[in-house]
PDB file of C-alpha atoms in Angstrom:
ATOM      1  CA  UNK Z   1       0.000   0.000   0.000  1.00  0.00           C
ATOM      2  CA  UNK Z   2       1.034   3.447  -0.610  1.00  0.00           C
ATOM      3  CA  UNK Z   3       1.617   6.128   1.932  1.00  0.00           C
ATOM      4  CA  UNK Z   4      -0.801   8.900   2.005  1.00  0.00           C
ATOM      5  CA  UNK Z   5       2.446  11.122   0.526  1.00  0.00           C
ATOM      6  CA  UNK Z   6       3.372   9.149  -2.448  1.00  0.00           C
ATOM      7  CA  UNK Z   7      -0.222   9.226  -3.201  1.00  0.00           C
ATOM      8  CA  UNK Z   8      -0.416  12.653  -3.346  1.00  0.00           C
ATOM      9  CA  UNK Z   9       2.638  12.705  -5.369  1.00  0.00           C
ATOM     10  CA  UNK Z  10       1.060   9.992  -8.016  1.00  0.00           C
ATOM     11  CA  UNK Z  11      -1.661  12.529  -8.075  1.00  0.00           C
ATOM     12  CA  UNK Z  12       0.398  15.560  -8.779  1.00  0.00           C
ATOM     13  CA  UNK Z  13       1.609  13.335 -11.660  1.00  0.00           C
ATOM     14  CA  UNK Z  14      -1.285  12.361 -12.908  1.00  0.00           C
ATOM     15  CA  UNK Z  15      -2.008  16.010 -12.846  1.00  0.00           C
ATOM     16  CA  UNK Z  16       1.347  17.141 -15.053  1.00  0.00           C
ATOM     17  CA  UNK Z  17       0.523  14.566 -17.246  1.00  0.00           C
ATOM     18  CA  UNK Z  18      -2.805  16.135 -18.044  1.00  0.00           C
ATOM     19  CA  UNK Z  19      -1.549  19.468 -19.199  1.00  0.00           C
ATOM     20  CA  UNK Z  20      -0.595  20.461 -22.862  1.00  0.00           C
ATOM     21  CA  UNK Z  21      -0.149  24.123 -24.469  1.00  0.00           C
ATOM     22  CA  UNK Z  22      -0.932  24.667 -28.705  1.00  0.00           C
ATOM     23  CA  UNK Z  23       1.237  27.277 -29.952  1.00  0.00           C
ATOM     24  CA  UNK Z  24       1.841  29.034 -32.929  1.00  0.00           C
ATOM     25  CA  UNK Z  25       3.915  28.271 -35.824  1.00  0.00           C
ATOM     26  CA  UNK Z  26       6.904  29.215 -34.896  1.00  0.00           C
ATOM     27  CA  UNK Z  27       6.229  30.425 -31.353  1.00  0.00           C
ATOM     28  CA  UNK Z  28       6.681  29.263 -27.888  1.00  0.00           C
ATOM     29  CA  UNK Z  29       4.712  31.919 -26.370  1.00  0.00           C
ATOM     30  CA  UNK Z  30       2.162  31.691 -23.002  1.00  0.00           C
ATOM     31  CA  UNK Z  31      -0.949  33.983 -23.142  1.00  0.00           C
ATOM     32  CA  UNK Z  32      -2.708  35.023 -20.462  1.00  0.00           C
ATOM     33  CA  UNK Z  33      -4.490  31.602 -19.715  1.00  0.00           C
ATOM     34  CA  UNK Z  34      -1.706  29.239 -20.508  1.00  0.00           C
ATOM     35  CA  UNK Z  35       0.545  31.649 -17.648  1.00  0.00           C
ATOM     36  CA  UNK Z  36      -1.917  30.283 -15.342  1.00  0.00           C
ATOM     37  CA  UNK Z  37      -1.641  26.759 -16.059  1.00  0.00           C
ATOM     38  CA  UNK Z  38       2.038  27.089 -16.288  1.00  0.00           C
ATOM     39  CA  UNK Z  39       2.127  28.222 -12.723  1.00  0.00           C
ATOM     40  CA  UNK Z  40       0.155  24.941 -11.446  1.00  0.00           C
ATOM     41  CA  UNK Z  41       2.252  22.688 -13.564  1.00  0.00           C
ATOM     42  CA  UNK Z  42       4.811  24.187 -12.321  1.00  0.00           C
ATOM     43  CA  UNK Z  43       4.334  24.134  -9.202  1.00  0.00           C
ATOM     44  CA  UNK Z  44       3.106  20.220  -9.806  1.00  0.00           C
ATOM     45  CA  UNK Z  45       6.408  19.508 -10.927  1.00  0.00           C
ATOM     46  CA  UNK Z  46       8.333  21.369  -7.708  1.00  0.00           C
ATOM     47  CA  UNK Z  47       6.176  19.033  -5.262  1.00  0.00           C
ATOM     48  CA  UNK Z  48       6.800  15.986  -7.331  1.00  0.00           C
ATOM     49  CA  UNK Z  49      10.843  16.920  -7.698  1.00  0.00           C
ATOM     50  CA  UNK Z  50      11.065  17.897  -4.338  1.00  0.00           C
ATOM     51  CA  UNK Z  51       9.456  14.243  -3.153  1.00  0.00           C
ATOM     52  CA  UNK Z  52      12.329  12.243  -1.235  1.00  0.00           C
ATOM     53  CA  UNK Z  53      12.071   8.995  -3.660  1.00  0.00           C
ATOM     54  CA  UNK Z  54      13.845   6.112  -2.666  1.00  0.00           C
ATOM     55  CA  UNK Z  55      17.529   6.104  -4.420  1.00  0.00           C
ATOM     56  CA  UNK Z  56      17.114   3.842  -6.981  1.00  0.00           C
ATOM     57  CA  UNK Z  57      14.264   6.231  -8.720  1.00  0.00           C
ATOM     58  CA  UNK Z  58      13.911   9.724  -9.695  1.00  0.00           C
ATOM     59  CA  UNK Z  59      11.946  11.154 -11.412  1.00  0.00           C
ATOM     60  CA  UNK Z  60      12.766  13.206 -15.009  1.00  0.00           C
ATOM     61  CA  UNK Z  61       9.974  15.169 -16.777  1.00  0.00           C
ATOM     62  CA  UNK Z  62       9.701  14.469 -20.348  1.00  0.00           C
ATOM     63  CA  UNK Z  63       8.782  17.466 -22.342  1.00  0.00           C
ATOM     64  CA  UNK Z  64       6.865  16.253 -25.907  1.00  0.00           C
ATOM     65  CA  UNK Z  65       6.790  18.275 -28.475  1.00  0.00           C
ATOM     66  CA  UNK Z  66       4.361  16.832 -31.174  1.00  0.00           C
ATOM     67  CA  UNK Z  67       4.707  17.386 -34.546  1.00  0.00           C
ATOM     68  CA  UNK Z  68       3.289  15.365 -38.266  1.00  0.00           C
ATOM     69  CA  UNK Z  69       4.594  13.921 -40.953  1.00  0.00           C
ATOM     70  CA  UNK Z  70       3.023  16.089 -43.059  1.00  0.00           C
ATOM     71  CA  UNK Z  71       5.124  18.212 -45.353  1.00  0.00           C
ATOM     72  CA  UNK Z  72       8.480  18.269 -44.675  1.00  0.00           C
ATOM     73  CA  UNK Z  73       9.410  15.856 -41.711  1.00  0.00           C
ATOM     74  CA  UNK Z  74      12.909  17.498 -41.167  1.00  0.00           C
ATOM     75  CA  UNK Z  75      11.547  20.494 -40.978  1.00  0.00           C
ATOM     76  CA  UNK Z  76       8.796  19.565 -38.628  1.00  0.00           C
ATOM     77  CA  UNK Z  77      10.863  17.403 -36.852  1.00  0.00           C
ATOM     78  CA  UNK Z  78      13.617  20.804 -36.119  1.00  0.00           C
ATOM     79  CA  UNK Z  79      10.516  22.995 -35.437  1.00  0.00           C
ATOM     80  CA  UNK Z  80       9.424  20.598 -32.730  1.00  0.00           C
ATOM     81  CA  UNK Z  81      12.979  19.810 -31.536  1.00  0.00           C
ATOM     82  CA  UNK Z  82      13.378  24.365 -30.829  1.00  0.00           C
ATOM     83  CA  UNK Z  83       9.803  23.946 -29.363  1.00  0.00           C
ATOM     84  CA  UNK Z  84      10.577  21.264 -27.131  1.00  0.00           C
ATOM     85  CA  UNK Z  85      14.046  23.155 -25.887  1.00  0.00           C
ATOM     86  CA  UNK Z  86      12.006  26.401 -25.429  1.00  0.00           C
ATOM     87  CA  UNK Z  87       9.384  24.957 -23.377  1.00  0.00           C
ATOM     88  CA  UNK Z  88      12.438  23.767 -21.468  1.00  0.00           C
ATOM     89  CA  UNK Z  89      13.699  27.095 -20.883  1.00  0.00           C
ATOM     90  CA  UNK Z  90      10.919  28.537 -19.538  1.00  0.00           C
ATOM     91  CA  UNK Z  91      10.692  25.637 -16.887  1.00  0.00           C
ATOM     92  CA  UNK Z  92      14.304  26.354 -15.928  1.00  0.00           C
ATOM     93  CA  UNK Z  93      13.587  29.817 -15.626  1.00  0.00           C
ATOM     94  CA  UNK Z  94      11.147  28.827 -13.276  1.00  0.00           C
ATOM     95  CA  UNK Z  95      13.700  27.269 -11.200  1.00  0.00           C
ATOM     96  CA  UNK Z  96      13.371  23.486 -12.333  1.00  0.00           C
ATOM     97  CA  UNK Z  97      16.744  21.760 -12.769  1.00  0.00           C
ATOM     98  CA  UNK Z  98      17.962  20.828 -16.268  1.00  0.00           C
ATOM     99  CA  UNK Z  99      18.447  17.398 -15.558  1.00  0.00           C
ATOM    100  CA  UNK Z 100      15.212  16.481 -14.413  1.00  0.00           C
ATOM    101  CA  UNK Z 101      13.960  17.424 -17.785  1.00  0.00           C
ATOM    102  CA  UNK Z 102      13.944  16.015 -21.209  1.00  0.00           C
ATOM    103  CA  UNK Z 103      12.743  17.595 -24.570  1.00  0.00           C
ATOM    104  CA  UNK Z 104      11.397  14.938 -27.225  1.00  0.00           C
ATOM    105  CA  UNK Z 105       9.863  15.005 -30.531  1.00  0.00           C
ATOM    106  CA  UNK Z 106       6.970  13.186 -30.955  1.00  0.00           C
ATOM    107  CA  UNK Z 107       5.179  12.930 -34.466  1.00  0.00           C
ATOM    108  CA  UNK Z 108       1.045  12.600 -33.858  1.00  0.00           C
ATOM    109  CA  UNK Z 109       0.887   9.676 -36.221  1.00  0.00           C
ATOM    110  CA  UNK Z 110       2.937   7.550 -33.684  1.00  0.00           C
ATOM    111  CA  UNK Z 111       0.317   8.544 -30.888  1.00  0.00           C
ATOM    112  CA  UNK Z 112      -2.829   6.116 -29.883  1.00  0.00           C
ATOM    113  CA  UNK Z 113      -4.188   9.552 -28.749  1.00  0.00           C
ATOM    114  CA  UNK Z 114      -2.846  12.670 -30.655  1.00  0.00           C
ATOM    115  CA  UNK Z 115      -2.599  15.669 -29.084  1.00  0.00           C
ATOM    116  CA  UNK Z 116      -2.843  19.005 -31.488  1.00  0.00           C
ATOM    117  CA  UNK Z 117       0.391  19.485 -33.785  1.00  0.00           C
ATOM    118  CA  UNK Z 118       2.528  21.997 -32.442  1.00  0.00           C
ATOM    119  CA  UNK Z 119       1.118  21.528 -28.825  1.00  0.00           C
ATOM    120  CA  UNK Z 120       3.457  20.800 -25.533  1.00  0.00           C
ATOM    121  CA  UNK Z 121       2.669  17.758 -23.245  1.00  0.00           C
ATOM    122  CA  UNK Z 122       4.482  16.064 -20.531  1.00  0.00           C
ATOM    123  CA  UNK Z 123       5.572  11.851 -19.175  1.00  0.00           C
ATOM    124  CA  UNK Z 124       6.801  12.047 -15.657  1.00  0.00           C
ATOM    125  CA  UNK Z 125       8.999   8.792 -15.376  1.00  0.00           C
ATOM    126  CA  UNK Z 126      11.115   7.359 -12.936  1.00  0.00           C
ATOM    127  CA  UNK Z 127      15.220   6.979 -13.746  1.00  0.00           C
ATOM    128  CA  UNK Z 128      18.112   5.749 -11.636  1.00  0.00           C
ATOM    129  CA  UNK Z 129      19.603   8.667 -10.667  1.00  0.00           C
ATOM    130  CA  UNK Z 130      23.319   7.453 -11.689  1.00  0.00           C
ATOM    131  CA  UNK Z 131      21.920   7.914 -15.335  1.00  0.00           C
ATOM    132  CA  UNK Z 132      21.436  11.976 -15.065  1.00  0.00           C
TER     133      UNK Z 132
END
């Protein structure tokens, strides 16, 4: 059985994992409502960094960037890698360290559930620490 504190943790995970942002072509840019939910999820991810997990497991945010196949795929492919770093650097800003987080390219034909192209979503999953 869990511990009433890693269940609130799985929770806060559960709730990171539930957040995405669209952008713009191009653009890695937070308007007035996405500011808001960048403030929970970060504030999520603090709580569920901050957790003391036993040594064999931390956890590392993975930062999707999703992308298609149509049109050029390189070019996608680079326009989702820069979106992926930039969403990055705004959670480092925010004081989250770099190697809990990992930017990824994900194309939306590869997902059983799609999330919009050119949108931001998030895995939390659990590492050994000796590989960070």
């Amino acid at each position: 059985p869990q511990t009433p504190a890693r269940q609130q943790v799985e929770n806060r995970i559960l709730a990171i994992e539930n957040y995405y942002f669209v952008f713009k072509i191009n653009e890695v840019k937070l308007d007035s409502l996405q500011k808001i939910d960048f403030d929970i999820l970060i504030n999520e991810a603090k709580s569920v960094l901050n957790f003391r997990f036993d040594q064999d497991s931390v956890p590392v945010i993975e930062v999707y960037s999703h992308t298609s196949r149509n049109g050029q795929i390189d070019a996608n492919k680079n326009a989702a890698r820069l979106r992926a770093e930039k969403f990055v650097d705004l959670m480092l800003h925010e004081g989250l360290p770099i190697e809990t987080l990992v930017p990824k390219v994900i194309f939306v034909e590869d997902e059983k559930v799609p999330f919009p192209v050119r949108s931001v979503s998030f895995k939390v999953k659990y590492v050994n620490p000796a590989a960070l």
